[in-house]
């Protein structure tokens, strides 16, 4: 069983930056991916970024490309999401997740249904 605990959320003005962290514990399979997702009130959960746990290949949602960076520190078992140039539309609850994914492309790696272990979430609020 994989457990994930997010931290680092908060309130920031538009144009600012935040870094989210997610401590991952438990067994990570060789086919595992780690991802960041977000959900705003009244909207579906959206894939933000994903990374192959063993190799570092990264994937990004169109709305965050060039602004957000996903990374991982394997010795610390920690996943990060560096968020720059934040916009009010980035306001949401952010979740990290883990799942085993076989084949497919970026859309599969950014689909919430591909992940079966989730953290409790951390709130990000961006004011204009």
PDB file of C-alpha atoms in Angstrom:
ATOM      1  CA  UNK A   1       0.000   0.000   0.000  1.00  0.00           C
ATOM      2  CA  UNK A   2       1.392   3.367  -1.026  1.00  0.00           C
ATOM      3  CA  UNK A   3       0.793   6.361   1.216  1.00  0.00           C
ATOM      4  CA  UNK A   4       1.164   9.958   0.098  1.00  0.00           C
ATOM      5  CA  UNK A   5       1.152  13.134   2.183  1.00  0.00           C
ATOM      6  CA  UNK A   6       1.104  16.556   0.511  1.00  0.00           C
ATOM      7  CA  UNK A   7       2.234  19.879   1.928  1.00  0.00           C
ATOM      8  CA  UNK A   8       3.207  23.336   0.732  1.00  0.00           C
ATOM      9  CA  UNK A   9      -0.113  24.784  -0.314  1.00  0.00           C
ATOM     10  CA  UNK A  10      -1.161  28.292   0.604  1.00  0.00           C
ATOM     11  CA  UNK A  11      -2.318  31.651  -0.656  1.00  0.00           C
ATOM     12  CA  UNK A  12      -0.321  33.693  -3.135  1.00  0.00           C
ATOM     13  CA  UNK A  13      -0.884  36.609  -5.468  1.00  0.00           C
ATOM     14  CA  UNK A  14      -1.017  36.172  -9.218  1.00  0.00           C
ATOM     15  CA  UNK A  15       2.466  35.925 -10.680  1.00  0.00           C
ATOM     16  CA  UNK A  16       3.852  34.354  -7.543  1.00  0.00           C
ATOM     17  CA  UNK A  17       5.305  30.899  -6.914  1.00  0.00           C
ATOM     18  CA  UNK A  18       4.704  27.938  -4.641  1.00  0.00           C
ATOM     19  CA  UNK A  19       6.370  24.556  -4.269  1.00  0.00           C
ATOM     20  CA  UNK A  20       4.274  21.579  -3.282  1.00  0.00           C
ATOM     21  CA  UNK A  21       5.805  18.504  -1.686  1.00  0.00           C
ATOM     22  CA  UNK A  22       4.509  14.956  -1.406  1.00  0.00           C
ATOM     23  CA  UNK A  23       6.188  12.363   0.802  1.00  0.00           C
ATOM     24  CA  UNK A  24       5.687   8.898  -0.643  1.00  0.00           C
ATOM     25  CA  UNK A  25       5.919   5.751   1.489  1.00  0.00           C
ATOM     26  CA  UNK A  26       5.341   2.107   0.651  1.00  0.00           C
ATOM     27  CA  UNK A  27       6.362  -0.038  -2.292  1.00  0.00           C
ATOM     28  CA  UNK A  28       6.671   1.644  -5.687  1.00  0.00           C
ATOM     29  CA  UNK A  29       6.548  -0.773  -8.619  1.00  0.00           C
ATOM     30  CA  UNK A  30       8.853  -0.452 -11.606  1.00  0.00           C
ATOM     31  CA  UNK A  31       5.848   0.539 -13.708  1.00  0.00           C
ATOM     32  CA  UNK A  32       4.751   3.254 -11.287  1.00  0.00           C
ATOM     33  CA  UNK A  33       4.092   6.847 -12.111  1.00  0.00           C
ATOM     34  CA  UNK A  34       3.681   9.685  -9.664  1.00  0.00           C
ATOM     35  CA  UNK A  35       1.385  12.532 -10.526  1.00  0.00           C
ATOM     36  CA  UNK A  36      -0.050  15.839  -9.420  1.00  0.00           C
ATOM     37  CA  UNK A  37      -3.718  16.536  -9.938  1.00  0.00           C
ATOM     38  CA  UNK A  38      -6.013  19.403  -9.024  1.00  0.00           C
ATOM     39  CA  UNK A  39      -9.703  19.905  -8.512  1.00  0.00           C
ATOM     40  CA  UNK A  40     -11.500  23.219  -8.285  1.00  0.00           C
ATOM     41  CA  UNK A  41     -15.022  23.485  -6.828  1.00  0.00           C
ATOM     42  CA  UNK A  42     -17.597  22.263  -9.318  1.00  0.00           C
ATOM     43  CA  UNK A  43     -14.991  20.958 -11.744  1.00  0.00           C
ATOM     44  CA  UNK A  44     -13.576  17.532 -12.543  1.00  0.00           C
ATOM     45  CA  UNK A  45     -10.197  16.455 -11.245  1.00  0.00           C
ATOM     46  CA  UNK A  46      -7.521  17.478 -13.754  1.00  0.00           C
ATOM     47  CA  UNK A  47      -4.094  16.013 -14.452  1.00  0.00           C
ATOM     48  CA  UNK A  48      -1.392  18.633 -13.890  1.00  0.00           C
ATOM     49  CA  UNK A  49       1.891  16.739 -14.215  1.00  0.00           C
ATOM     50  CA  UNK A  50       3.257  13.224 -13.999  1.00  0.00           C
ATOM     51  CA  UNK A  51       6.666  11.607 -13.736  1.00  0.00           C
ATOM     52  CA  UNK A  52       7.904   8.060 -14.244  1.00  0.00           C
ATOM     53  CA  UNK A  53       9.030   7.003 -10.787  1.00  0.00           C
ATOM     54  CA  UNK A  54      12.027   4.993 -12.019  1.00  0.00           C
ATOM     55  CA  UNK A  55      13.228   7.053 -14.933  1.00  0.00           C
ATOM     56  CA  UNK A  56      12.148  10.672 -14.681  1.00  0.00           C
ATOM     57  CA  UNK A  57      10.139  11.080 -17.932  1.00  0.00           C
ATOM     58  CA  UNK A  58       7.727  13.934 -17.350  1.00  0.00           C
ATOM     59  CA  UNK A  59       4.315  14.899 -18.683  1.00  0.00           C
ATOM     60  CA  UNK A  60       2.350  18.136 -18.288  1.00  0.00           C
ATOM     61  CA  UNK A  61      -1.162  19.349 -18.812  1.00  0.00           C
ATOM     62  CA  UNK A  62      -1.492  22.031 -21.488  1.00  0.00           C
ATOM     63  CA  UNK A  63      -2.616  24.675 -19.001  1.00  0.00           C
ATOM     64  CA  UNK A  64       0.587  24.449 -16.934  1.00  0.00           C
ATOM     65  CA  UNK A  65       3.285  23.770 -19.527  1.00  0.00           C
ATOM     66  CA  UNK A  66       6.171  26.186 -19.158  1.00  0.00           C
ATOM     67  CA  UNK A  67       5.024  27.291 -15.690  1.00  0.00           C
ATOM     68  CA  UNK A  68       5.037  24.146 -13.542  1.00  0.00           C
ATOM     69  CA  UNK A  69       7.834  21.617 -13.042  1.00  0.00           C
ATOM     70  CA  UNK A  70       7.462  18.154 -11.528  1.00  0.00           C
ATOM     71  CA  UNK A  71      10.474  16.483  -9.959  1.00  0.00           C
ATOM     72  CA  UNK A  72      11.305  13.819  -7.429  1.00  0.00           C
ATOM     73  CA  UNK A  73      14.022  13.255  -4.845  1.00  0.00           C
ATOM     74  CA  UNK A  74      14.306   9.501  -4.627  1.00  0.00           C
ATOM     75  CA  UNK A  75      16.527   9.328  -1.486  1.00  0.00           C
ATOM     76  CA  UNK A  76      13.980  11.504   0.307  1.00  0.00           C
ATOM     77  CA  UNK A  77      10.997   9.662  -1.216  1.00  0.00           C
ATOM     78  CA  UNK A  78       9.551  13.057  -2.045  1.00  0.00           C
ATOM     79  CA  UNK A  79       7.703  14.353  -5.077  1.00  0.00           C
ATOM     80  CA  UNK A  80       7.670  18.072  -5.852  1.00  0.00           C
ATOM     81  CA  UNK A  81       5.651  20.467  -7.959  1.00  0.00           C
ATOM     82  CA  UNK A  82       7.264  23.838  -8.537  1.00  0.00           C
ATOM     83  CA  UNK A  83       4.589  26.292  -9.621  1.00  0.00           C
ATOM     84  CA  UNK A  84       5.650  29.618 -11.126  1.00  0.00           C
ATOM     85  CA  UNK A  85       3.712  32.467 -12.732  1.00  0.00           C
ATOM     86  CA  UNK A  86       0.604  31.387 -10.872  1.00  0.00           C
ATOM     87  CA  UNK A  87      -2.786  32.513 -12.140  1.00  0.00           C
ATOM     88  CA  UNK A  88      -6.156  32.793 -10.357  1.00  0.00           C
ATOM     89  CA  UNK A  89      -7.366  29.848 -12.467  1.00  0.00           C
ATOM     90  CA  UNK A  90      -4.715  27.672 -10.789  1.00  0.00           C
ATOM     91  CA  UNK A  91      -6.744  27.892  -7.574  1.00  0.00           C
ATOM     92  CA  UNK A  92      -7.715  24.359  -6.556  1.00  0.00           C
ATOM     93  CA  UNK A  93      -7.080  21.505  -4.172  1.00  0.00           C
ATOM     94  CA  UNK A  94      -3.907  19.776  -5.318  1.00  0.00           C
ATOM     95  CA  UNK A  95      -3.400  16.043  -4.878  1.00  0.00           C
ATOM     96  CA  UNK A  96      -0.453  13.741  -5.458  1.00  0.00           C
ATOM     97  CA  UNK A  97      -1.078  10.191  -6.582  1.00  0.00           C
ATOM     98  CA  UNK A  98       0.664   6.950  -7.541  1.00  0.00           C
ATOM     99  CA  UNK A  99      -0.294   4.258 -10.006  1.00  0.00           C
ATOM    100  CA  UNK A 100       1.054   1.573 -12.325  1.00  0.00           C
ATOM    101  CA  UNK A 101       0.619   2.473 -15.985  1.00  0.00           C
ATOM    102  CA  UNK A 102       1.365   0.247 -18.972  1.00  0.00           C
ATOM    103  CA  UNK A 103       1.708   1.618 -22.476  1.00  0.00           C
ATOM    104  CA  UNK A 104      -0.280   4.561 -23.725  1.00  0.00           C
ATOM    105  CA  UNK A 105       0.843   8.158 -23.932  1.00  0.00           C
ATOM    106  CA  UNK A 106       0.694  11.373 -21.989  1.00  0.00           C
ATOM    107  CA  UNK A 107      -3.092  11.414 -21.784  1.00  0.00           C
ATOM    108  CA  UNK A 108      -3.051   8.097 -19.947  1.00  0.00           C
ATOM    109  CA  UNK A 109      -0.425   9.373 -17.540  1.00  0.00           C
ATOM    110  CA  UNK A 110      -2.469  12.475 -16.778  1.00  0.00           C
ATOM    111  CA  UNK A 111      -5.769  10.650 -16.325  1.00  0.00           C
ATOM    112  CA  UNK A 112      -6.950  10.415 -12.697  1.00  0.00           C
ATOM    113  CA  UNK A 113      -8.374   6.953 -13.426  1.00  0.00           C
ATOM    114  CA  UNK A 114      -4.821   5.649 -14.018  1.00  0.00           C
ATOM    115  CA  UNK A 115      -3.905   6.217 -10.343  1.00  0.00           C
ATOM    116  CA  UNK A 116      -5.062   4.196  -7.359  1.00  0.00           C
ATOM    117  CA  UNK A 117      -3.277   5.765  -4.377  1.00  0.00           C
ATOM    118  CA  UNK A 118      -4.014   9.355  -3.394  1.00  0.00           C
ATOM    119  CA  UNK A 119      -2.976  11.877  -0.809  1.00  0.00           C
ATOM    120  CA  UNK A 120      -5.395  14.017   1.172  1.00  0.00           C
ATOM    121  CA  UNK A 121      -4.705  17.180  -0.816  1.00  0.00           C
ATOM    122  CA  UNK A 122      -3.333  20.650  -0.162  1.00  0.00           C
ATOM    123  CA  UNK A 123      -5.149  23.866  -1.029  1.00  0.00           C
ATOM    124  CA  UNK A 124      -3.649  26.446  -3.395  1.00  0.00           C
ATOM    125  CA  UNK A 125      -5.357  29.829  -3.685  1.00  0.00           C
ATOM    126  CA  UNK A 126      -4.170  32.456  -6.158  1.00  0.00           C
ATOM    127  CA  UNK A 127      -5.611  35.946  -5.862  1.00  0.00           C
ATOM    128  CA  UNK A 128      -5.653  38.550  -8.610  1.00  0.00           C
TER     129      UNK A 128
END
